[in-house]
Amino acid sequence: SKTNTTKERLRTYNSRNNKKKGNYTMSEQFDPVNKPKQYNKNKCGIETIEVTRYLGCDLGNAWKYMSRYMFKKKPKEDLEKAVWYLEDFIYNFLYQNDWTLIPEFSFHVPTLVKEYMQKFIDFEERPEVQRMFKHILSIINNEGIIDKELFDYDLKNLLLYAQTLDGIEIVD
């Protein structure tokens, strides 16, 4: 089945990236191209790309920016980019009358990746970010937005939270 194939690919990926190299495992070494720090610092221990590669451009980029915003130099800017991608997704991929996905755009996200998404949600400390992660997972599971008013409310709260980060720069 496709899920087993995905699990096997992830198992191969994980074993390949945990091979010893010097005194460190490859997963502990950072490289600005192949293993950037901001993609590996989250508390859930899952590299962001393990989720984003299955979400398409808009949702994948929103997830990416939300998962790394506190590990980049300008967290406000990353959250604002996440909001931009979420708004772009709503405009381009949902029917505006009932907020369901247009038929040409559907997700085939493996169960294991949905479990990874839940792990990101469980480890996220900021409720504004956590709620938007939940919305993305819900969009995947339900092929659309179930409660548009709640989505809009949470999206505005994410943007308000981003504004509180104005002037904050993360120093590596």
mmCIF file of C-alpha atoms in Angstrom:
data_model
loop_
_atom_site.group_PDB
_atom_site.id
_atom_site.type_symbol
_atom_site.label_atom_id
_atom_site.label_comp_id
_atom_site.label_asym_id
_atom_site.label_seq_id
_atom_site.Cartn_x
_atom_site.Cartn_y
_atom_site.Cartn_z
ATOM 1 C CA SER A 1 0.000 0.000 0.000
ATOM 2 C CA LYS A 2 1.013 3.629 -0.391
ATOM 3 C CA THR A 3 1.231 4.146 3.383
ATOM 4 C CA ASN A 4 3.681 1.252 3.743
ATOM 5 C CA THR A 5 5.715 2.642 0.877
ATOM 6 C CA THR A 6 5.817 6.033 2.596
ATOM 7 C CA LYS A 7 6.736 4.453 5.936
ATOM 8 C CA GLU A 8 9.522 2.525 4.250
ATOM 9 C CA ARG A 9 10.810 5.680 2.514
ATOM 10 C CA LEU A 10 10.760 7.560 5.826
ATOM 11 C CA ARG A 11 12.500 4.667 7.572
ATOM 12 C CA THR A 12 15.176 4.656 4.855
ATOM 13 C CA TYR A 13 15.484 8.445 5.077
ATOM 14 C CA ASN A 14 15.840 8.330 8.861
ATOM 15 C CA SER A 15 18.424 5.548 8.818
ATOM 16 C CA ARG A 16 20.390 7.279 6.045
ATOM 17 C CA ASN A 17 20.447 10.554 7.986
ATOM 18 C CA ASN A 18 21.494 8.977 11.277
ATOM 19 C CA LYS A 19 24.703 7.339 9.997
ATOM 20 C CA LYS A 20 27.773 8.220 12.017
ATOM 21 C CA LYS A 21 30.081 10.822 10.572
ATOM 22 C CA GLY A 22 32.942 11.786 12.838
ATOM 23 C CA ASN A 23 31.790 12.271 16.427
ATOM 24 C CA TYR A 24 28.320 13.427 15.349
ATOM 25 C CA THR A 25 25.421 11.790 13.595
ATOM 26 C CA MET A 26 24.477 13.441 10.323
ATOM 27 C CA SER A 27 21.185 14.528 11.879
ATOM 28 C CA GLU A 28 23.111 16.558 14.481
ATOM 29 C CA GLN A 29 25.211 18.380 11.880
ATOM 30 C CA PHE A 30 23.776 21.435 10.224
ATOM 31 C CA ASP A 31 24.340 22.565 6.691
ATOM 32 C CA PRO A 32 22.691 25.694 5.240
ATOM 33 C CA VAL A 33 21.528 23.769 2.147
ATOM 34 C CA ASN A 34 20.880 20.173 3.200
ATOM 35 C CA LYS A 35 20.035 20.528 6.883
ATOM 36 C CA PRO A 36 19.352 24.143 7.904
ATOM 37 C CA LYS A 37 19.199 24.733 11.651
ATOM 38 C CA GLN A 38 15.806 26.447 11.586
ATOM 39 C CA TYR A 39 14.179 23.304 10.140
ATOM 40 C CA ASN A 40 15.566 21.046 12.859
ATOM 41 C CA LYS A 41 15.237 23.050 16.080
ATOM 42 C CA ASN A 42 11.568 22.379 16.822
ATOM 43 C CA LYS A 43 10.771 20.479 19.999
ATOM 44 C CA CYS A 44 8.864 17.662 18.318
ATOM 45 C CA GLY A 45 12.076 16.401 16.696
ATOM 46 C CA ILE A 46 10.643 16.134 13.187
ATOM 47 C CA GLU A 47 12.235 17.976 10.299
ATOM 48 C CA THR A 48 9.722 20.392 8.765
ATOM 49 C CA ILE A 49 10.105 18.996 5.251
ATOM 50 C CA GLU A 50 8.742 15.629 6.425
ATOM 51 C CA VAL A 51 5.357 17.385 6.567
ATOM 52 C CA THR A 52 5.561 20.198 4.025
ATOM 53 C CA ARG A 53 6.408 18.029 1.013
ATOM 54 C CA TYR A 54 2.866 16.608 1.166
ATOM 55 C CA LEU A 55 0.919 19.861 1.617
ATOM 56 C CA GLY A 56 1.270 21.681 -1.686
ATOM 57 C CA CYS A 57 2.744 25.132 -2.077
ATOM 58 C CA ASP A 58 0.461 27.367 0.000
ATOM 59 C CA LEU A 59 -0.237 25.071 2.960
ATOM 60 C CA GLY A 60 3.308 23.704 2.889
ATOM 61 C CA ASN A 61 4.825 27.181 2.998
ATOM 62 C CA ALA A 62 2.428 28.297 5.737
ATOM 63 C CA TRP A 63 3.398 25.227 7.786
ATOM 64 C CA LYS A 64 7.094 25.858 7.123
ATOM 65 C CA TYR A 65 6.964 29.498 8.205
ATOM 66 C CA MET A 66 4.970 28.698 11.339
ATOM 67 C CA SER A 67 7.242 25.810 12.311
ATOM 68 C CA ARG A 68 10.428 27.871 12.108
ATOM 69 C CA TYR A 69 9.371 31.424 12.998
ATOM 70 C CA MET A 70 11.195 31.457 16.344
ATOM 71 C CA PHE A 71 14.384 30.098 14.798
ATOM 72 C CA LYS A 72 14.822 32.669 12.048
ATOM 73 C CA LYS A 73 16.080 36.223 12.431
ATOM 74 C CA LYS A 74 12.688 37.926 11.997
ATOM 75 C CA PRO A 75 9.853 35.895 13.550
ATOM 76 C CA LYS A 76 7.215 38.541 12.768
ATOM 77 C CA GLU A 77 8.042 38.351 9.074
ATOM 78 C CA ASP A 78 7.787 34.546 9.013
ATOM 79 C CA LEU A 79 4.342 34.587 10.625
ATOM 80 C CA GLU A 80 3.184 37.304 8.227
ATOM 81 C CA LYS A 81 4.360 35.114 5.338
ATOM 82 C CA ALA A 82 2.415 32.184 6.803
ATOM 83 C CA VAL A 83 -0.736 34.327 6.896
ATOM 84 C CA TRP A 84 -0.145 35.402 3.289
ATOM 85 C CA TYR A 85 0.089 31.777 2.123
ATOM 86 C CA LEU A 86 -3.027 30.780 4.076
ATOM 87 C CA GLU A 87 -5.006 33.636 2.533
ATOM 88 C CA ASP A 88 -3.680 32.725 -0.918
ATOM 89 C CA PHE A 89 -4.785 29.118 -0.375
ATOM 90 C CA ILE A 90 -8.300 30.207 0.594
ATOM 91 C CA TYR A 91 -8.598 32.453 -2.440
ATOM 92 C CA ASN A 92 -7.234 29.995 -5.001
ATOM 93 C CA PHE A 93 -8.165 26.506 -3.832
ATOM 94 C CA LEU A 94 -11.482 26.696 -1.982
ATOM 95 C CA TYR A 95 -14.978 27.220 -3.286
ATOM 96 C CA GLN A 96 -16.026 30.515 -1.745
ATOM 97 C CA ASN A 97 -19.622 29.423 -1.087
ATOM 98 C CA ASP A 98 -18.924 26.392 1.127
ATOM 99 C CA TRP A 99 -15.121 26.493 1.741
ATOM 100 C CA THR A 100 -14.490 23.017 0.324
ATOM 101 C CA LEU A 101 -11.523 22.165 -1.864
ATOM 102 C CA ILE A 102 -11.952 22.487 -5.598
ATOM 103 C CA PRO A 103 -12.001 18.956 -7.090
ATOM 104 C CA GLU A 104 -8.745 19.421 -9.016
ATOM 105 C CA PHE A 105 -6.860 20.000 -5.788
ATOM 106 C CA SER A 106 -6.945 17.173 -3.283
ATOM 107 C CA PHE A 107 -4.451 15.902 -0.753
ATOM 108 C CA HIS A 108 -2.967 12.458 -0.459
ATOM 109 C CA VAL A 109 -1.183 12.819 2.856
ATOM 110 C CA PRO A 110 -0.013 9.525 4.375
ATOM 111 C CA THR A 111 -1.238 8.616 7.850
ATOM 112 C CA LEU A 112 2.311 8.742 9.214
ATOM 113 C CA VAL A 113 2.692 12.339 8.018
ATOM 114 C CA LYS A 114 -0.622 13.265 9.674
ATOM 115 C CA GLU A 115 0.821 11.794 12.875
ATOM 116 C CA TYR A 116 3.883 14.011 12.403
ATOM 117 C CA MET A 117 1.577 17.003 11.954
ATOM 118 C CA GLN A 118 -0.178 16.132 15.210
ATOM 119 C CA LYS A 119 3.205 15.958 16.932
ATOM 120 C CA PHE A 120 4.000 19.503 15.735
ATOM 121 C CA ILE A 121 0.629 20.596 17.135
ATOM 122 C CA ASP A 122 1.252 18.882 20.475
ATOM 123 C CA PHE A 123 4.666 20.510 20.920
ATOM 124 C CA GLU A 124 3.726 24.026 19.760
ATOM 125 C CA GLU A 125 3.680 26.394 22.740
ATOM 126 C CA ARG A 126 1.935 29.406 21.171
ATOM 127 C CA PRO A 127 -1.838 28.876 20.982
ATOM 128 C CA GLU A 128 -2.127 31.151 17.928
ATOM 129 C CA VAL A 129 0.311 29.022 15.958
ATOM 130 C CA GLN A 130 -1.038 25.768 17.346
ATOM 131 C CA ARG A 131 -4.588 26.627 16.229
ATOM 132 C CA MET A 132 -3.445 27.366 12.670
ATOM 133 C CA PHE A 133 -1.546 24.065 12.568
ATOM 134 C CA LYS A 134 -4.808 22.401 13.633
ATOM 135 C CA HIS A 135 -6.691 24.200 10.860
ATOM 136 C CA ILE A 136 -4.237 22.962 8.231
ATOM 137 C CA LEU A 137 -4.562 19.391 9.482
ATOM 138 C CA SER A 138 -8.334 19.789 9.467
ATOM 139 C CA ILE A 139 -8.255 21.079 5.868
ATOM 140 C CA ILE A 140 -6.297 17.957 4.910
ATOM 141 C CA ASN A 141 -8.611 15.583 6.785
ATOM 142 C CA ASN A 142 -11.893 17.203 5.762
ATOM 143 C CA GLU A 143 -10.994 18.553 2.300
ATOM 144 C CA GLY A 144 -11.921 22.080 3.261
ATOM 145 C CA ILE A 145 -12.532 24.480 6.122
ATOM 146 C CA ILE A 146 -15.219 23.259 8.483
ATOM 147 C CA ASP A 147 -15.761 26.522 10.395
ATOM 148 C CA LYS A 148 -14.840 29.559 8.288
ATOM 149 C CA GLU A 149 -15.598 32.060 11.067
ATOM 150 C CA LEU A 150 -13.287 30.255 13.496
ATOM 151 C CA PHE A 151 -10.591 29.980 10.823
ATOM 152 C CA ASP A 152 -10.806 33.730 10.119
ATOM 153 C CA TYR A 153 -10.754 34.509 13.848
ATOM 154 C CA ASP A 154 -7.667 32.338 14.404
ATOM 155 C CA LEU A 155 -5.951 33.754 11.324
ATOM 156 C CA LYS A 156 -6.469 37.301 12.659
ATOM 157 C CA ASN A 157 -5.108 36.223 16.050
ATOM 158 C CA LEU A 158 -2.015 34.782 14.383
ATOM 159 C CA LEU A 159 -1.462 38.111 12.655
ATOM 160 C CA LEU A 160 -1.998 39.998 15.937
ATOM 161 C CA TYR A 161 0.532 37.728 17.620
ATOM 162 C CA ALA A 162 2.976 38.411 14.772
ATOM 163 C CA GLN A 163 2.590 42.147 15.430
ATOM 164 C CA THR A 164 3.733 41.609 19.034
ATOM 165 C CA LEU A 165 7.029 40.326 17.629
ATOM 166 C CA ASP A 166 7.735 43.606 15.830
ATOM 167 C CA GLY A 167 11.371 44.578 16.296
ATOM 168 C CA ILE A 168 12.385 41.200 17.701
ATOM 169 C CA GLU A 169 15.324 39.593 15.956
ATOM 170 C CA ILE A 170 16.565 36.148 16.828
ATOM 171 C CA VAL A 171 20.316 35.907 17.219
ATOM 172 C CA ASP A 172 21.802 32.521 16.380
#
